[in-house]
Coordinates of C-alpha atoms and ligand atoms in Angstrom, one line a residue:
X1 CA -153.6 92.8 -17.9
X2 CA -157.3 93.5 -18.1
X3 CA -158.2 96.3 -20.7
X4 CA -160.1 98.7 -18.5
X5 CA -161.3 100.7 -21.5
X6 CA -163.1 97.7 -23.0
X7 CA -166.9 98.0 -22.9
X8 CA -169.2 95.2 -22.1
X9 CA -172.6 94.4 -23.7
X10 CA -175.2 91.8 -22.8
X11 CA -177.2 90.5 -25.8
X12 CA -180.2 88.2 -25.5
X13 CA -181.4 86.1 -28.3
X14 CA -177.8 85.8 -29.5
X15 CA -177.9 82.2 -30.7
X16 CA -179.3 83.0 -34.2
X17 CA -180.5 85.7 -36.6
X18 CA -180.2 89.3 -35.7
X19 CA -178.8 88.6 -32.2
X20 CA -176.0 86.5 -33.6
X21 CA -175.1 89.1 -36.2
X22 CA -175.2 91.8 -33.6
X23 CA -172.8 89.7 -31.4
X24 CA -170.4 89.6 -34.3
X25 CA -170.6 93.4 -34.8
X26 CA -169.9 94.1 -31.1
X27 CA -167.0 91.7 -31.1
X28 CA -165.5 93.3 -34.2
X29 CA -165.7 96.6 -32.5
X30 CA -163.7 95.3 -29.6
X31 CA -166.5 94.8 -27.0
X32 CA -166.7 92.0 -24.5
X33 CA -170.0 90.3 -25.3
X34 CA -172.0 88.3 -22.8
X35 CA -174.4 86.4 -25.0
X36 CA -177.7 84.7 -23.9
X37 CA -180.3 82.4 -25.3
X38 CA -181.6 78.9 -24.4
X39 CA -179.2 77.2 -26.8
X40 CA -175.7 78.1 -28.0
X41 CA -176.9 77.6 -31.5
X42 CA -174.8 79.6 -34.1
X43 CA -172.6 80.9 -31.2
X44 CA -171.0 77.4 -30.7
X45 CA -168.1 77.9 -33.2
X46 CA -167.5 81.5 -32.3
X47 CA -167.2 80.6 -28.6
X48 CA -164.3 78.3 -29.4
X49 CA -162.2 81.1 -30.9
X50 CA -163.4 84.3 -29.2
X51 CA -162.0 85.1 -25.7
X52 CA -164.2 88.2 -25.6
X53 CA -167.4 86.1 -25.9
X54 CA -169.1 84.3 -23.0
X55 CA -172.4 82.3 -23.1
X56 CA -174.9 82.6 -20.3
X57 CA -177.9 80.3 -20.8
X58 CA -181.2 82.1 -20.1
X59 CA -184.8 81.3 -20.9
X60 CA -186.2 84.9 -20.8
X61 CA -189.7 83.6 -20.1
X62 CA -188.7 81.9 -16.9
X63 CA -188.5 84.5 -14.0
X64 CA -187.1 81.8 -11.7
X65 CA -183.8 82.2 -13.6
X66 CA -183.5 86.0 -13.0
X67 CA -181.3 85.9 -9.9
X68 CA -178.9 83.2 -11.2
X69 CA -178.4 84.9 -14.6
X70 CA -177.7 88.2 -12.8
X71 CA -175.1 86.5 -10.6
X72 CA -173.6 84.8 -13.6
X73 CA -173.3 88.1 -15.5
X74 CA -171.6 89.5 -12.4
X75 CA -168.9 86.9 -12.5
X76 CA -167.7 88.3 -15.9
X77 CA -168.2 92.1 -15.2
X78 CA -168.9 94.6 -12.5
X79 CA -171.0 96.7 -14.8
X80 CA -172.8 96.6 -18.2
X81 CA -172.2 99.5 -20.6
X82 CA -175.1 98.2 -22.8
X83 CA -177.8 95.6 -22.8
X84 CA -179.5 94.6 -26.1
X85 CA -182.7 92.8 -25.2
X86 CA -183.4 91.1 -28.5
X87 CA -184.8 87.6 -27.7
X88 CA -188.1 87.0 -29.4
X89 CA -190.5 84.6 -31.0
X90 CA -193.4 84.7 -33.4
X91 CA -196.6 82.7 -33.8
X92 CA -199.6 83.4 -36.0
X93 CA -203.2 83.1 -35.0
X94 CA -205.3 81.0 -37.3
X95 CA -208.9 82.2 -36.9
X96 CA -210.1 79.6 -39.5
X97 CA -209.4 76.8 -37.1
X98 CA -212.5 75.3 -35.4
X99 CA -210.8 75.9 -32.1
X100 CA -208.3 78.7 -32.5
X101 CA -205.1 78.5 -30.4
X102 CA -205.7 81.5 -28.1
X103 CA -203.1 80.1 -25.6
X104 CA -200.6 81.2 -28.2
X105 CA -201.1 84.8 -26.9
X106 CA -199.7 83.7 -23.6
X107 CA -196.7 82.0 -25.2
X108 CA -195.7 84.9 -27.4
X109 CA -196.3 87.5 -24.6
X110 CA -194.3 85.5 -22.2
X111 CA -191.2 85.7 -24.4
X112 CA -191.6 89.1 -26.2
X113 CA -193.1 91.1 -23.4
X114 CA -192.5 89.4 -20.0
X115 CA -189.2 88.1 -21.3
X116 CA -188.2 91.7 -21.9
X117 CA -189.3 92.7 -18.4
X118 CA -187.4 89.7 -16.9
X119 CA -184.3 90.7 -18.8
X120 CA -184.5 94.3 -17.6
X121 CA -184.9 92.9 -14.1
X122 CA -181.7 90.9 -14.6
X123 CA -179.5 93.7 -16.0
X124 CA -180.6 96.9 -14.3
X125 CA -178.3 96.6 -11.3
X126 CA -175.3 96.2 -13.6
X127 CA -176.3 99.0 -15.9
X128 CA -176.6 101.3 -13.0
X129 CA -173.0 100.7 -12.2
X130 CA -171.8 101.8 -15.7
X131 CA -170.6 105.4 -16.4
X132 CA -172.9 105.9 -19.4
X133 CA -175.3 103.0 -19.7
X134 CA -177.5 102.2 -22.6
X135 CA -180.6 99.9 -22.5
X136 CA -181.8 98.7 -25.9
X137 CA -185.0 96.7 -26.6
X138 CA -186.1 95.1 -29.9
X139 CA -189.7 95.8 -30.9
X140 CA -190.8 95.6 -34.6
X141 CA -192.1 97.8 -37.4
X142 CA -195.2 95.5 -37.1
X143 CA -196.4 97.9 -34.4
X144 CA -196.8 100.7 -37.0
X145 CA -199.9 99.1 -38.7
X146 CA -202.0 96.1 -38.2
X147 CA -201.2 92.8 -40.0
X148 CA -203.5 89.8 -40.3
X149 CA -202.8 86.9 -38.0
X150 CA -200.3 89.0 -36.0
X151 CA -202.6 89.5 -33.0
X152 CA -200.0 88.0 -30.6
X153 CA -196.8 89.1 -32.2
X154 CA -198.0 92.7 -32.9
X155 CA -199.6 93.1 -29.4
X156 CA -196.4 91.8 -27.7
X157 CA -194.2 94.2 -29.7
X158 CA -196.5 97.2 -29.1
X159 CA -196.4 96.4 -25.4
X160 CA -192.6 96.1 -25.5
X161 CA -192.4 99.5 -27.2
X162 CA -194.7 101.2 -24.7
X163 CA -192.8 99.6 -21.8
X164 CA -189.5 100.9 -23.2
X165 CA -190.9 104.5 -23.6
X166 CA -192.1 104.6 -20.1
X167 CA -188.9 103.1 -18.8
X168 CA -187.0 105.8 -20.6
X169 CA -188.7 108.3 -18.4
X170 CA -188.0 106.5 -15.2
X171 CA -184.4 105.7 -16.0
X172 CA -183.4 109.2 -16.9
X173 CA -182.7 110.0 -13.3
X174 CA -180.0 107.2 -13.4
X175 CA -178.6 108.6 -16.7
X176 CA -179.6 105.3 -18.5
X177 CA -180.4 105.9 -22.1
X178 CA -183.2 103.7 -23.6
X179 CA -183.5 102.9 -27.3
X180 CA -186.3 100.9 -28.9
X181 CA -185.4 99.3 -32.2
X182 CA -188.1 98.7 -34.8
X183 CA -186.7 96.5 -37.6
X184 CA -188.6 95.7 -40.8
X185 CA -188.4 92.3 -42.4
X186 CA -185.1 90.5 -41.8
X187 CA -184.2 87.1 -43.2
X188 CA -183.8 84.9 -40.1
X189 CA -185.3 81.6 -38.9
X190 CA -188.1 83.7 -37.4
X191 CA -189.3 84.9 -40.8
X192 CA -188.2 81.9 -42.9
X193 CA -191.5 80.3 -42.1
X194 CA -193.5 83.2 -43.6
X195 CA -195.2 82.5 -46.9
X196 CA -196.4 86.0 -47.6
X197 CA -194.3 88.6 -49.4
X198 CA -191.9 90.6 -47.2
X199 CA -191.1 93.9 -48.7
X200 CA -187.6 95.2 -48.4
X201 CA -186.4 92.0 -46.8
X202 CA -182.7 92.3 -45.7
X203 CA -180.1 89.9 -44.3
X204 CA -179.4 89.7 -40.6
X205 CA -175.9 91.0 -41.1
X206 CA -177.2 94.1 -42.9
X207 CA -179.9 94.7 -40.2
X208 CA -177.3 94.3 -37.4
X209 CA -174.9 96.7 -39.1
X210 CA -177.6 99.3 -39.4
X211 CA -178.7 98.7 -35.8
X212 CA -175.2 98.9 -34.4
X213 CA -174.5 102.2 -36.3
X214 CA -177.8 103.8 -35.2
X215 CA -177.2 102.8 -31.6
X216 CA -174.0 104.9 -31.5
X217 CA -176.2 108.1 -31.3
X218 CA -178.6 106.5 -28.7
X219 CA -181.9 107.5 -30.4
X220 CA -185.1 107.0 -28.5
X221 CA -186.3 104.9 -31.4
X222 CA -184.8 103.6 -34.7
X223 CA -187.2 102.2 -37.3
X224 CA -185.8 100.8 -40.5
X225 CA -185.8 100.5 -43.5
X226 CA -187.4 103.9 -44.0
X227 CA -189.2 102.7 -47.2
X228 CA -191.2 100.2 -45.1
X229 CA -191.9 102.9 -42.5
X230 CA -193.5 104.9 -45.2
X231 CA -195.6 102.0 -46.4
X232 CA -196.8 101.4 -42.8
X233 CA -197.5 105.1 -42.4
X234 CA -200.1 104.6 -45.1
X235 CA -201.6 101.7 -43.1
X236 CA -202.1 104.1 -40.2
X237 CA -203.4 107.0 -42.1
X238 CA -205.6 105.2 -44.7
X239 CA -206.9 102.4 -42.5
X240 CA -209.8 101.5 -44.8
X241 CA -207.6 101.1 -47.8
X242 CA -205.0 99.1 -45.7
X243 CA -207.8 96.8 -44.4
X244 CA -209.1 96.2 -47.9
X245 CA -205.6 95.4 -49.2
X246 CA -204.5 93.1 -46.4
X247 CA -207.6 91.5 -44.8
X248 CA -208.1 87.9 -46.0
X249 CA -211.2 87.5 -48.3
X250 CA -213.8 84.8 -47.5
X251 CA -212.5 81.4 -48.6
X252 CA -208.9 82.6 -48.7
X253 CA -206.5 79.8 -47.9
X254 CA -204.2 80.4 -44.9
X255 CA -201.8 83.3 -45.4
X256 CA -199.1 82.1 -43.0
X257 CA -197.6 78.8 -42.1
X258 CA -197.8 77.8 -38.5
Ligands
LIG301 N1 -186.7 88.8 -38.4 C1 -187.5 89.9 -38.5 O1 -188.0 90.2 -39.6 C2 -187.7 90.8 -37.3 C3 -188.4 92.0 -37.6 C4 -188.7 92.8 -36.5 C5 -188.3 92.4 -35.2 N2 -187.6 91.2 -35.0 C6 -187.3 90.9 -33.7 O2 -185.9 90.6 -33.6 C7 -185.6 89.8 -32.6 C8 -184.6 88.7 -33.1 O3 -185.4 87.9 -34.0 P1 -184.7 87.1 -35.2 O4 -185.5 87.5 -36.4 O5 -183.3 87.2 -35.2 O6 -185.2 85.6 -34.9 P2 -184.4 84.3 -34.6 O7 -183.3 84.0 -35.5 O8 -185.5 83.2 -34.4 O9 -183.8 84.6 -33.1 C9 -184.5 84.6 -32.0 C10 -183.6 84.5 -30.8 O10 -184.3 84.6 -29.6 C11 -184.0 83.5 -28.8 N3 -185.1 83.1 -28.0 C12 -186.4 82.7 -28.4 N4 -187.1 82.4 -27.3 C13 -186.3 82.6 -26.2 C14 -186.5 82.4 -24.8 N5 -187.7 81.9 -24.3 N6 -185.5 82.7 -24.0 C15 -184.3 83.1 -24.5 N7 -184.1 83.3 -25.8 C16 -185.1 83.1 -26.6 C17 -183.6 82.4 -29.7 O11 -182.7 81.6 -29.1 P3 -183.0 80.1 -28.4 O12 -184.1 79.5 -29.3 O13 -181.7 79.4 -28.4 O14 -183.5 80.4 -27.1 C18 -182.8 83.2 -30.8 O15 -181.5 83.5 -30.3 C19 -186.9 89.2 -32.0 O16 -187.3 90.0 -30.9 C20 -187.8 89.6 -33.2 O17 -189.2 89.7 -32.8 C21 -187.3 90.4 -36.1

């Protein structure tokens, strides 16, 4: 017999890193997890053993998939208690190149911003059918102060944060709570290409545990770790000092790998 008290969450970007660890947290807590990404990736083994886990392929940047993904979700559940829209990518701009890759702005925005919009489009009808729905989006602490070479990533995550705050207002009438998560540096394939130092780096499991716990009280925003937030506060309030500390000097070699 179907457990009618069981809650259902849809997690995007579940095939690796934070999304994969979050999937494990929700499964451990007894949720049914509908997991999306382009590939099954790290989910492959788990899918063999977990009846409460289903994989729904979705390229968030492709708006032609919206209707079919929504229909697929509806084959597993008649409502979503929670959606954690976590899929994301990161590319760095290299201004030292003779012909900088400005098209990269499009690529990053199409996943981190328009991918988030497409994902909301997918799940909103099912969230509206839940008794106490919760919509969660993943931005980044990078929005709290500027970083070199992060023109695309930072802008996409700042856009995501604003989109979520505005959505929070418009969804209040439907009793849908909206949370924006702002993680600091987490050790995942996304950051493993970084060559610069990442203060207070934590594992994906630790980050997911903190996120899952924080989400229970449905905050508007949750930025962590706090020590990084304090460092970035300095970046916002002492911008000249921040610039002199972080801006590449003439003849500096590249800060980030591509
Ligand atoms: N790691 C950090 O330090 C950090 C800090 C702040 C915020 N974040 C944010 O946290 C989220 C998760 O990142 P992560 O660090 O866990 O990175 P990750 O390990 O690279 O995971 C990214 C996930 O997003 C999925 N994804 C990427 N492009 C996609 C697309 N077009 N359509 C659907 N899924 C797509 C990937 O799956 P497929 O490739 O299989 O599609 C993967 O499951 C991202 O939004 C990231 O910006 C990360």
